[in-house]
PDB file of C-alpha atoms and ligand atoms in Angstrom:
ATOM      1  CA  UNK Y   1      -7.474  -9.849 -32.303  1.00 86.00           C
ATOM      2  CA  UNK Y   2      -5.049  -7.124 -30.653  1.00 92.00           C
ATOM      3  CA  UNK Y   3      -4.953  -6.785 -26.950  1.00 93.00           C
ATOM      4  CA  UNK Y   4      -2.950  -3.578 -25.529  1.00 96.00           C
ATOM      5  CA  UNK Y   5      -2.290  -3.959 -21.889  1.00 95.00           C
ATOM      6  CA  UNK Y   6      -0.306  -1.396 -19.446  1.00 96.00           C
ATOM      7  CA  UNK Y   7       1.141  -3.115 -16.631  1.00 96.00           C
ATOM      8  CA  UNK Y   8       4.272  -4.057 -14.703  1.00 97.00           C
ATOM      9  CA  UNK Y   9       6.095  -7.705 -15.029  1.00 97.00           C
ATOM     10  CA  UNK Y  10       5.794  -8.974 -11.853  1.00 96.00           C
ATOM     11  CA  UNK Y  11       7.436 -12.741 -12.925  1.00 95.00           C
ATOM     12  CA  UNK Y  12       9.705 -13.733 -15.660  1.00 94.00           C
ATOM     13  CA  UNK Y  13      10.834 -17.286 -17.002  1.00 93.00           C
ATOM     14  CA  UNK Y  14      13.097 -18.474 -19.533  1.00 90.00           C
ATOM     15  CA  UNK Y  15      11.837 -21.174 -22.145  1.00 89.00           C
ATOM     16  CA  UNK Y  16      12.435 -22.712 -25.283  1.00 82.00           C
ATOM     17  CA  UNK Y  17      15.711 -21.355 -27.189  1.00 81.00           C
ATOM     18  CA  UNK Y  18      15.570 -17.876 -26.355  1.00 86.00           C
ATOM     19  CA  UNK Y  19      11.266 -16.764 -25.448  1.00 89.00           C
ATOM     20  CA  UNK Y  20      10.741 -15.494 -22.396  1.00 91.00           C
ATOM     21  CA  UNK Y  21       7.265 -15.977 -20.267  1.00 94.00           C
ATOM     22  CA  UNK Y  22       6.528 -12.994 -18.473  1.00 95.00           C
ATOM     23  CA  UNK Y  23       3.482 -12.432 -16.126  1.00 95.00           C
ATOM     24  CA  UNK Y  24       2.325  -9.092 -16.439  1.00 95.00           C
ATOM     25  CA  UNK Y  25       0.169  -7.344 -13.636  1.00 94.00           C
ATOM     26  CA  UNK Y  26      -2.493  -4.724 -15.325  1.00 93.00           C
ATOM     27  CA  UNK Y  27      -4.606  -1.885 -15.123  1.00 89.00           C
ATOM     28  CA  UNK Y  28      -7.155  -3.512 -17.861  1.00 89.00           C
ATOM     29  CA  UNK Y  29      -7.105  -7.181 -17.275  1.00 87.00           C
ATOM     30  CA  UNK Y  30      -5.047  -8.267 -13.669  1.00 88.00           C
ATOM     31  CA  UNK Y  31      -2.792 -10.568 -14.119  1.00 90.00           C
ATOM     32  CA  UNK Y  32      -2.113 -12.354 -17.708  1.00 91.00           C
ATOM     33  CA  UNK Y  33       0.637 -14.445 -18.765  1.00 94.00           C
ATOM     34  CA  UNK Y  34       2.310 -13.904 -22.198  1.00 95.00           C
ATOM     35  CA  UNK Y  35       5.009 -15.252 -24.379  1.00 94.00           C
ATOM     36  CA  UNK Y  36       7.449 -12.765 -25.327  1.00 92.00           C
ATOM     37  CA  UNK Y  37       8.844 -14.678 -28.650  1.00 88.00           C
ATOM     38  CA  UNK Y  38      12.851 -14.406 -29.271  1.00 82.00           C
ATOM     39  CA  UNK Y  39      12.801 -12.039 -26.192  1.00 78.00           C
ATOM     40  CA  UNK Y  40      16.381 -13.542 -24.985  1.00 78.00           C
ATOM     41  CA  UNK Y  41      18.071 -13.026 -28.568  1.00 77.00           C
ATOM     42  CA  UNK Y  42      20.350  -9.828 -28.014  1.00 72.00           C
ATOM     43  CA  UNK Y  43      18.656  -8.510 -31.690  1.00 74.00           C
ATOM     44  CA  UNK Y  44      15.372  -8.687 -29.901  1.00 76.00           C
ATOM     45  CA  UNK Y  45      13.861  -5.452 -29.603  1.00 75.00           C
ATOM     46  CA  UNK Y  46      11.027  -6.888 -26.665  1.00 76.00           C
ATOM     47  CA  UNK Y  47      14.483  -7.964 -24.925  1.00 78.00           C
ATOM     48  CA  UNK Y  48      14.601  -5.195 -22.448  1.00 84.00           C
ATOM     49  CA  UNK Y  49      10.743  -4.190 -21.815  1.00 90.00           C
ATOM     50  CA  UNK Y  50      10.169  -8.141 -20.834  1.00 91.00           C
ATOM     51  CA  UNK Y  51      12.151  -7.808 -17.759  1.00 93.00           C
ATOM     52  CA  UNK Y  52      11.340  -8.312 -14.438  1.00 95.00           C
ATOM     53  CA  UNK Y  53      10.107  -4.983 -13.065  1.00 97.00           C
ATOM     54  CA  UNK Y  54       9.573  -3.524 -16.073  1.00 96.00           C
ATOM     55  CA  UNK Y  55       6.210  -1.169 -16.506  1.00 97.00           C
ATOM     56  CA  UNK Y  56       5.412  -0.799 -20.075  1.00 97.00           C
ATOM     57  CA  UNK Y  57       2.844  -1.067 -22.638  1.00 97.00           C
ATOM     58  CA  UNK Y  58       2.129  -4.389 -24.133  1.00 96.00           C
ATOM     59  CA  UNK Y  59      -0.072  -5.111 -27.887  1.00 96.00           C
ATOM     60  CA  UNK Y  60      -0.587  -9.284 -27.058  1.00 96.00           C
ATOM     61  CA  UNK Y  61      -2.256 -11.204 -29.748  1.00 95.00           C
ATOM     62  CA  UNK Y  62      -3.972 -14.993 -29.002  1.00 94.00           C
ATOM     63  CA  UNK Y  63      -2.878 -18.162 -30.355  1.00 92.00           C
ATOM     64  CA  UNK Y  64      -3.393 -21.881 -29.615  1.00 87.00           C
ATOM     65  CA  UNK Y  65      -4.192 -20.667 -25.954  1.00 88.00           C
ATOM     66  CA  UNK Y  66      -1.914 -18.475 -25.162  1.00 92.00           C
ATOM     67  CA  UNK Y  67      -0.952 -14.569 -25.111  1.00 95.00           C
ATOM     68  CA  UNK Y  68       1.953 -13.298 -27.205  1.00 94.00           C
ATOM     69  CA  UNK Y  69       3.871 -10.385 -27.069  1.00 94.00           C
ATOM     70  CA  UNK Y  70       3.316  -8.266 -30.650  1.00 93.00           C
ATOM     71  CA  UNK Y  71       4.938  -5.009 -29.360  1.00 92.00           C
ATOM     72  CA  UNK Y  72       6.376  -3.726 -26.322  1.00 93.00           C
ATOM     73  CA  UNK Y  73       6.904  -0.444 -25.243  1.00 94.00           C
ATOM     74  CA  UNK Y  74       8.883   0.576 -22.295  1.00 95.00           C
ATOM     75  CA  UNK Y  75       7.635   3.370 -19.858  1.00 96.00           C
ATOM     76  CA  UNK Y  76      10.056   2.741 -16.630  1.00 96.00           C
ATOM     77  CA  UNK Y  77      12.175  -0.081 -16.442  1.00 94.00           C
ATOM     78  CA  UNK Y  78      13.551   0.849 -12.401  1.00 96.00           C
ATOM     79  CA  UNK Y  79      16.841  -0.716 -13.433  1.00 93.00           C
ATOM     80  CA  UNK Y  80      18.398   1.093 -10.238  1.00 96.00           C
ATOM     81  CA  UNK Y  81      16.495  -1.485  -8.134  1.00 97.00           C
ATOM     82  CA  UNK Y  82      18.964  -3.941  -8.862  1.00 95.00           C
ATOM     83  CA  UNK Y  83      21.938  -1.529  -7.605  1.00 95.00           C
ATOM     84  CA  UNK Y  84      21.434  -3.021  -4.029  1.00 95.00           C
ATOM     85  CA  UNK Y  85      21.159  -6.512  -3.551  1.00 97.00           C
ATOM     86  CA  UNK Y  86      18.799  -5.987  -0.743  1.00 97.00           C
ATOM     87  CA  UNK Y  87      16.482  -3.495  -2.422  1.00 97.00           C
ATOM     88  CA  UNK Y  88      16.388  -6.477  -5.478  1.00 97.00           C
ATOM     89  CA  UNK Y  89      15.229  -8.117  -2.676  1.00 98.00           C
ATOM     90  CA  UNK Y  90      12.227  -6.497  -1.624  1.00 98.00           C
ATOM     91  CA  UNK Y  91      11.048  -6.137  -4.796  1.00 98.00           C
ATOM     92  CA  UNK Y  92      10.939  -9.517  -5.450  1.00 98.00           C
ATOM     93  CA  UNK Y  93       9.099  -9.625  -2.523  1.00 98.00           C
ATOM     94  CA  UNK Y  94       6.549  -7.452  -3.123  1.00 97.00           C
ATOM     95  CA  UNK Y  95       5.998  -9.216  -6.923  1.00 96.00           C
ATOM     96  CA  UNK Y  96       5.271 -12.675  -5.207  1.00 95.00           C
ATOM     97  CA  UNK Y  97       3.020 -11.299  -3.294  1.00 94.00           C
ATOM     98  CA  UNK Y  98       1.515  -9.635  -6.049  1.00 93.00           C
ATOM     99  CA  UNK Y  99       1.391 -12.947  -8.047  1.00 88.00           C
ATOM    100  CA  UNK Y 100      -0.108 -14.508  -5.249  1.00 86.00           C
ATOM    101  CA  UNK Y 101      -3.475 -12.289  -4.769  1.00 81.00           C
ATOM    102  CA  UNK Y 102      -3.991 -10.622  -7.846  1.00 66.00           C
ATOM    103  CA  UNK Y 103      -5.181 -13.677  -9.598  1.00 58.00           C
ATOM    104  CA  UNK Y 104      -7.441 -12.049 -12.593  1.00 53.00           C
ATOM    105  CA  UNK Y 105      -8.764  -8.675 -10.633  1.00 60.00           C
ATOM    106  CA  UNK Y 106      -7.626  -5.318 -12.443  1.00 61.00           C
ATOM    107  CA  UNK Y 107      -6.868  -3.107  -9.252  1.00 82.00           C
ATOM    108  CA  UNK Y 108      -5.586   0.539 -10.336  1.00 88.00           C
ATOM    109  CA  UNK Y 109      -5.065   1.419  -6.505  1.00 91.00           C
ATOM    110  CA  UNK Y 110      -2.637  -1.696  -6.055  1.00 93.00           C
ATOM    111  CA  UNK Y 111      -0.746  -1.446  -9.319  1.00 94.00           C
ATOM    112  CA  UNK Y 112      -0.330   2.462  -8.642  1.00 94.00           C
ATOM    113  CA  UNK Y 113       0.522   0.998  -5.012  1.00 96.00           C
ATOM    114  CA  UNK Y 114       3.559  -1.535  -6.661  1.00 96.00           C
ATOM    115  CA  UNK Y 115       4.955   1.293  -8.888  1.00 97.00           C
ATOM    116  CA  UNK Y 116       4.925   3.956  -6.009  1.00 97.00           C
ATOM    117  CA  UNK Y 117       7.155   1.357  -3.662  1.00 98.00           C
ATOM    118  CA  UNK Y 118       9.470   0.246  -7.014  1.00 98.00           C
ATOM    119  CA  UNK Y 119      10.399   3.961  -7.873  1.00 98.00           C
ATOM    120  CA  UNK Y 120      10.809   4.075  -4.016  1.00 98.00           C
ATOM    121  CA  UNK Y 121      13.234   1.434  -3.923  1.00 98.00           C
ATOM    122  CA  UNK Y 122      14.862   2.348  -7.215  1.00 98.00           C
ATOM    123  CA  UNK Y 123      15.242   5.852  -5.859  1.00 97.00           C
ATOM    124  CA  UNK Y 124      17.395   5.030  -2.470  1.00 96.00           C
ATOM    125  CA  UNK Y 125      15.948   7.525  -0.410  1.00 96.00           C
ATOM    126  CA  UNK Y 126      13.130   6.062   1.793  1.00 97.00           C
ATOM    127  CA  UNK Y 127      14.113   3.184   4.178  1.00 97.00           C
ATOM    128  CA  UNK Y 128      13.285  -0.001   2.575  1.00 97.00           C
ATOM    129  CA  UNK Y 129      11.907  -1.347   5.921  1.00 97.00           C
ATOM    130  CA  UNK Y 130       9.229   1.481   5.569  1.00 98.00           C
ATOM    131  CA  UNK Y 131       8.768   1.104   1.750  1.00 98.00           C
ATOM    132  CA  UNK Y 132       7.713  -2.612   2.493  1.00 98.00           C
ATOM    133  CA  UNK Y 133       5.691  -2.096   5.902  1.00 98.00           C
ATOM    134  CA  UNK Y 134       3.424   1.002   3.882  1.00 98.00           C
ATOM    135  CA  UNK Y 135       3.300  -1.915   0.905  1.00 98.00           C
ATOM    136  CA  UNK Y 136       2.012  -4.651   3.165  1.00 98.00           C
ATOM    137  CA  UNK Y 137      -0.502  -2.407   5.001  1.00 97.00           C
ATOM    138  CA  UNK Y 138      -1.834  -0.590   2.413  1.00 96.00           C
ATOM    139  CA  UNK Y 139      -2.056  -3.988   0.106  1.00 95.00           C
ATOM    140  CA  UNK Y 140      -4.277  -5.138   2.955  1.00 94.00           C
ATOM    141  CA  UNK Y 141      -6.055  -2.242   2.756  1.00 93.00           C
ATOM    142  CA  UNK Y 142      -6.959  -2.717  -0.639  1.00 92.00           C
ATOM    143  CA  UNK Y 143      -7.463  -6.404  -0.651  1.00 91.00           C
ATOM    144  CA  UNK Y 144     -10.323  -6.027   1.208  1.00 90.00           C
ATOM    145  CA  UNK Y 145      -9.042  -6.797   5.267  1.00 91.00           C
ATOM    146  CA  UNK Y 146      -8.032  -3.044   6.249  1.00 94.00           C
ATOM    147  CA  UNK Y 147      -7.413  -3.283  10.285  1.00 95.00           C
ATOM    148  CA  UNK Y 148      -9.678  -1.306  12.259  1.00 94.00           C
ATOM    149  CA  UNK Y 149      -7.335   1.051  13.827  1.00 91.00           C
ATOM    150  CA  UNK Y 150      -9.634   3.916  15.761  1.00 91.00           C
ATOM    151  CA  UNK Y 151     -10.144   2.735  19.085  1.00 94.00           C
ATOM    152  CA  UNK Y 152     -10.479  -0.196  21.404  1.00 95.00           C
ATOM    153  CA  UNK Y 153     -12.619  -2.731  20.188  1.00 94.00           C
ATOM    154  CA  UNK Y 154     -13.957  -3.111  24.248  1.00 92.00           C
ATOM    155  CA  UNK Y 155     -13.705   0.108  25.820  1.00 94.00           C
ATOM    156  CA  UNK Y 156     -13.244   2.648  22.879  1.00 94.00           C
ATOM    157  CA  UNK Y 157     -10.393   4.460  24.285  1.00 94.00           C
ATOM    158  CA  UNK Y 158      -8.744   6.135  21.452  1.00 94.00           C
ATOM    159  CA  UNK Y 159      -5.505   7.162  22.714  1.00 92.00           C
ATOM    160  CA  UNK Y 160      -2.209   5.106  24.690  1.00 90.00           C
ATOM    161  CA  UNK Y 161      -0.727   2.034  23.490  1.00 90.00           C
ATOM    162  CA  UNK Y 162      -2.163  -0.664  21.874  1.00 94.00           C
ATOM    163  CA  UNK Y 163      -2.442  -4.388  20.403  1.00 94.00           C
ATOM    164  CA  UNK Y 164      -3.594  -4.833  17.135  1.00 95.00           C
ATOM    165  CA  UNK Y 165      -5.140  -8.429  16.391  1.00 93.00           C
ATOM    166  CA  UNK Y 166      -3.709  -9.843  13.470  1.00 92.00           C
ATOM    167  CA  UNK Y 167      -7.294 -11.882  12.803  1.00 90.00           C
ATOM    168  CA  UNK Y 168      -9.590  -9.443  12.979  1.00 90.00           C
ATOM    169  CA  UNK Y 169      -7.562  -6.356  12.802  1.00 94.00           C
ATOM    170  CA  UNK Y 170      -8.643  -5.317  15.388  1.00 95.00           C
ATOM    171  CA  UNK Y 171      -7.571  -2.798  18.439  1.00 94.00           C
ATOM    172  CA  UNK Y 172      -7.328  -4.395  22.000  1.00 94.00           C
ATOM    173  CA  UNK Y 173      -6.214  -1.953  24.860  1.00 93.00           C
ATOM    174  CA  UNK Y 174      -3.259  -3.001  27.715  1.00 87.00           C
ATOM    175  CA  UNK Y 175      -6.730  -3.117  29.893  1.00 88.00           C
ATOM    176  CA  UNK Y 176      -9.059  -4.657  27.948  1.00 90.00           C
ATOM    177  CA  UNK Y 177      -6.100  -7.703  26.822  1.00 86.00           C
ATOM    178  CA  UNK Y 178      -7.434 -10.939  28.395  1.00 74.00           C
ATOM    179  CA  UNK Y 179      -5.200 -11.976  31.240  1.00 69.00           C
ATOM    180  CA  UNK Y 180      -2.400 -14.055  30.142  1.00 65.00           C
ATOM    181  CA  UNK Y 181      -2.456 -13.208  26.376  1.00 69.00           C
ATOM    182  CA  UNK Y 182       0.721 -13.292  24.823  1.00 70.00           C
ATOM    183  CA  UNK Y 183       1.440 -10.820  22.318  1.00 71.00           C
ATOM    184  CA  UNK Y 184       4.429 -10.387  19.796  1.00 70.00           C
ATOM    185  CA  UNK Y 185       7.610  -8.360  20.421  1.00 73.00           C
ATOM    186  CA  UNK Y 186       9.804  -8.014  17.686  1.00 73.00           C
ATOM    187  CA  UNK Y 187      12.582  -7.187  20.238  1.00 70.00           C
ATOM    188  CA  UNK Y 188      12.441 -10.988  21.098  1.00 69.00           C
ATOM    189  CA  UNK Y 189      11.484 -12.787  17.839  1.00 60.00           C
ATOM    190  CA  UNK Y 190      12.530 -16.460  17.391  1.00 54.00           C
ATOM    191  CA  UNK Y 191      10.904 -16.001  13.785  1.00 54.00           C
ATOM    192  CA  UNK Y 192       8.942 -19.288  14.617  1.00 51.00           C
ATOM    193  CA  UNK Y 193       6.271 -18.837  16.848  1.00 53.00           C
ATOM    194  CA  UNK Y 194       3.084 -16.972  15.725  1.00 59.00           C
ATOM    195  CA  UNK Y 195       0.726 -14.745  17.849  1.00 63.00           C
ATOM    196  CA  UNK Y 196      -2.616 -13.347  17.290  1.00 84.00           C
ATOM    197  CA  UNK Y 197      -1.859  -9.949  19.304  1.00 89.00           C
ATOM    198  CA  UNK Y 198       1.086  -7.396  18.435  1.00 92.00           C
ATOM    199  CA  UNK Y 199       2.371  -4.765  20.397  1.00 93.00           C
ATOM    200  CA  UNK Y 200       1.371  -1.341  18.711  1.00 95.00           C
ATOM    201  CA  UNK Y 201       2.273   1.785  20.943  1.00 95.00           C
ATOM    202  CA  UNK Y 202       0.868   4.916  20.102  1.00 95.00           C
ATOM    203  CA  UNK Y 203       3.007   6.219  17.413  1.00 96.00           C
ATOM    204  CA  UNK Y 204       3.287   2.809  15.853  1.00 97.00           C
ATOM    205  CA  UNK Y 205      -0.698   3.230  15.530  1.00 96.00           C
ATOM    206  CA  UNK Y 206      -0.741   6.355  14.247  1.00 96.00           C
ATOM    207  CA  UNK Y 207       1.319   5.273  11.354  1.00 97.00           C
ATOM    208  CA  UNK Y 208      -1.065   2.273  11.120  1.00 97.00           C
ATOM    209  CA  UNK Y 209      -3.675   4.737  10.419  1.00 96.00           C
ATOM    210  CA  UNK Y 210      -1.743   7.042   8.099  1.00 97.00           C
ATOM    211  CA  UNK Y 211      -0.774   4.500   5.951  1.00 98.00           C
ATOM    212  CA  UNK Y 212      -4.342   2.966   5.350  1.00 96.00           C
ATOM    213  CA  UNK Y 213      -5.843   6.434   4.994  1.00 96.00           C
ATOM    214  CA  UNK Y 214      -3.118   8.939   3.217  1.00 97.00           C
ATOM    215  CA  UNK Y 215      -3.063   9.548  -0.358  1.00 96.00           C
ATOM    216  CA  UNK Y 216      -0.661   7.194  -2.350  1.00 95.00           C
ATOM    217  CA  UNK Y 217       1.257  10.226  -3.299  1.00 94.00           C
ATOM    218  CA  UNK Y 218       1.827  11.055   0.369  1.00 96.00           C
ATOM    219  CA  UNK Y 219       1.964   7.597   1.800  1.00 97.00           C
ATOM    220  CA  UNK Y 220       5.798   7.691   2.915  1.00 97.00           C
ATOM    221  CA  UNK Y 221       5.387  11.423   4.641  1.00 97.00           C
ATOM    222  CA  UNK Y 222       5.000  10.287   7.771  1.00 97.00           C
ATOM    223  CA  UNK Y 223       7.343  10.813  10.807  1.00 96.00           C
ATOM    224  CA  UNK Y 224       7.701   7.664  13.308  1.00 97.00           C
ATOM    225  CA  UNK Y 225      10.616   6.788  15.747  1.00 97.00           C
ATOM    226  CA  UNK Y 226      12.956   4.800  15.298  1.00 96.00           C
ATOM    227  CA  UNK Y 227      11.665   2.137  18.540  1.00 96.00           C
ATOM    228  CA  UNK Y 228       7.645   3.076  17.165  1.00 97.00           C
ATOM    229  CA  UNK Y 229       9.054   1.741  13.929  1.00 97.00           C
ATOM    230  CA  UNK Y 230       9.744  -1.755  14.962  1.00 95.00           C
ATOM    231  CA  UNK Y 231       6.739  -2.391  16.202  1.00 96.00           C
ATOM    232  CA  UNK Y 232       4.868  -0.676  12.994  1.00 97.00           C
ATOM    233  CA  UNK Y 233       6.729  -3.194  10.460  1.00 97.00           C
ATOM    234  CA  UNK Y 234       6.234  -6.352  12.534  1.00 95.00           C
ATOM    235  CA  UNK Y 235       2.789  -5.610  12.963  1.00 96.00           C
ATOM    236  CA  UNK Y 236       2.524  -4.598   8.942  1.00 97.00           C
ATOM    237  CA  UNK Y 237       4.753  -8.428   8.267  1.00 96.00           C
ATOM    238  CA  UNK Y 238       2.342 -10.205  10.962  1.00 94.00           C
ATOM    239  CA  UNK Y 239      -0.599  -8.467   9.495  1.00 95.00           C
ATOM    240  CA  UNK Y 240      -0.632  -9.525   5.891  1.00 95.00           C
ATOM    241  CA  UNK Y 241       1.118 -12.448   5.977  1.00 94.00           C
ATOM    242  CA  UNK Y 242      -1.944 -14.061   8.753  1.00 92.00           C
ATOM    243  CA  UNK Y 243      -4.304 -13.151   6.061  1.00 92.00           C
ATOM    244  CA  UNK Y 244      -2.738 -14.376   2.948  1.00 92.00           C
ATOM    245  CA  UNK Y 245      -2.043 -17.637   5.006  1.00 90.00           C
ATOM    246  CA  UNK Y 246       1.085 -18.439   3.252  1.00 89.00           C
ATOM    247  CA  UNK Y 247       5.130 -17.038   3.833  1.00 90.00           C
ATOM    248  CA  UNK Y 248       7.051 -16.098   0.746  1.00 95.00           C
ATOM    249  CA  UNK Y 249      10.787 -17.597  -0.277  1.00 96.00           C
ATOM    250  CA  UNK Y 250      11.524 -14.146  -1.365  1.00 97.00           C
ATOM    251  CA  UNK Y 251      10.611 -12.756   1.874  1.00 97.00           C
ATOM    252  CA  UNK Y 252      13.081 -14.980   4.039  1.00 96.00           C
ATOM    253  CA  UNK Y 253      15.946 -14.576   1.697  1.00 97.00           C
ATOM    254  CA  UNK Y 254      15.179 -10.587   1.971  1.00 97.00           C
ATOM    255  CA  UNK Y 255      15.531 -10.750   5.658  1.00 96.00           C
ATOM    256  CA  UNK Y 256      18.871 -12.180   5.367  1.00 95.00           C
ATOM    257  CA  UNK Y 257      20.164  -9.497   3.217  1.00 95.00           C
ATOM    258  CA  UNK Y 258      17.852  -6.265   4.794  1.00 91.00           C
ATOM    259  CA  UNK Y 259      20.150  -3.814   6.362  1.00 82.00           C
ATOM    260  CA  UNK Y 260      20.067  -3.701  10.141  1.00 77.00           C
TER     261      UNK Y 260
HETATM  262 ZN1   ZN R   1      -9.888  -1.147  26.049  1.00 52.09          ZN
END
């Protein structure tokens, strides 16, 4: 029996003479695993719609256990990600993570989610720092742990500067704070120790909110400052990485090559 899947190859791995294992992310089934047969072989005609990255239509058939690759059609391949070594970078980072919590769930809002930051990065024209703070936020959005970013959790204020709480995702006002409670500052990050409060000033919050709540066509038209911005992309890293419980190999080697 014929499967036909849509998706976008989030993982890739060379084996036997010249097949390829790819690991595509879906709109019909999540994530499936398939063999793309002869796929290295320059005659192959699956060769360049089995890359990493690539969004395409795939017919899989089953045998002794495992998906193969029939036909595959590419729809985008965003080649011009790998222009810039750190904007191969961050998508790489964003597959893991993919690969890491979409386990069998279709999820149309975070596949639309993945291609909207790949054309993004592919494209050159956003900041990537921003393309991969929106991603992380708005992943957690999706996944089911959106922070609560309307008011205090205590008093209810709803404007000022804030600390969001990376367990609950929560907002805790400068008053409301519990004596003592140290919170992270990205100015002064020794990229070891962890907090459960970040700093989130207004505009930092704002964006918070905007990128939970905009429309994915919209979710980059946002305005923030350049000092609001730090604090809105540690918060975003802090955020999702807490709730996933796990750090990423991609995600260190993309901080050594992110532009400054
Ligand atoms: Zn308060």
């Amino acid at each position: 029996m014929l499967t036909t899947v849509t998706g976008l190859i989030i993982r890739t791995a060379d084996i036997k003479e010249s097949d390829r294992l790819v690991t595509i992310f879906s709109e019909e089934t999540g994530v499936i695993t398939a063999i793309a047969k002869g796929a290295r072989s320059i005659k192959s005609r699956q060769m360049s719609a089995t890359l990493q990255f690539c969004y395409g239509r795939y017919v899989l058939y089953q045998k002794n256990d495992y998906y193969w690759i029939k036909e595959a059609e590419l729809l985008e391949s965003f080649f011009d990600i790998r222009k810039r070594l750190e904007g191969l970078a961050l998508a790489s980072y964003l597959c893991e993570i993919l690969s890491d919590v979409t386990v069998s769930e279709a999820d149309k809002a975070l596949l639309r989610l993945s291609l909207n930051s790949l054309y993004a990065i592919a494209k050159g024209e956003i900041p990537l720092r921003k393309i991969k703070a929106v991603f992380e936020l708005r992943a957690a959005a999706i996944l089911g742990f959106s922070p609560d970013v309307l008011a205090c959790r205590e008093c209810e204020k709803k404007d000022g500067d804030f600390y969001l709480d990376v367990m609950d995702g929560s907002l805790i006002c400068a008053d409301c704070r519990a004596e003592g409670e140290m919170a992270f500052d990205p100015r002064e990050d020794d990229g070891h120790e962890r907090h459960l409060l970040c700093i989130l000033p207004e505009g930092a919050k704002i964006a918070v909110g905007y990128t939970i709540y905009s429309p994915l066509e919209r979710i980059y038209a946002f305005r923030i400052t350049d000092e609001d911005m730090h604090f809105f992309c540690a918060a975003a890293e802090h955020y999702l990485l807490n709730h996933l419980e796990r750090s990423f190999k991609t995600l260190d080697f993309y901080k050594e090559v992110e532009p400054k």
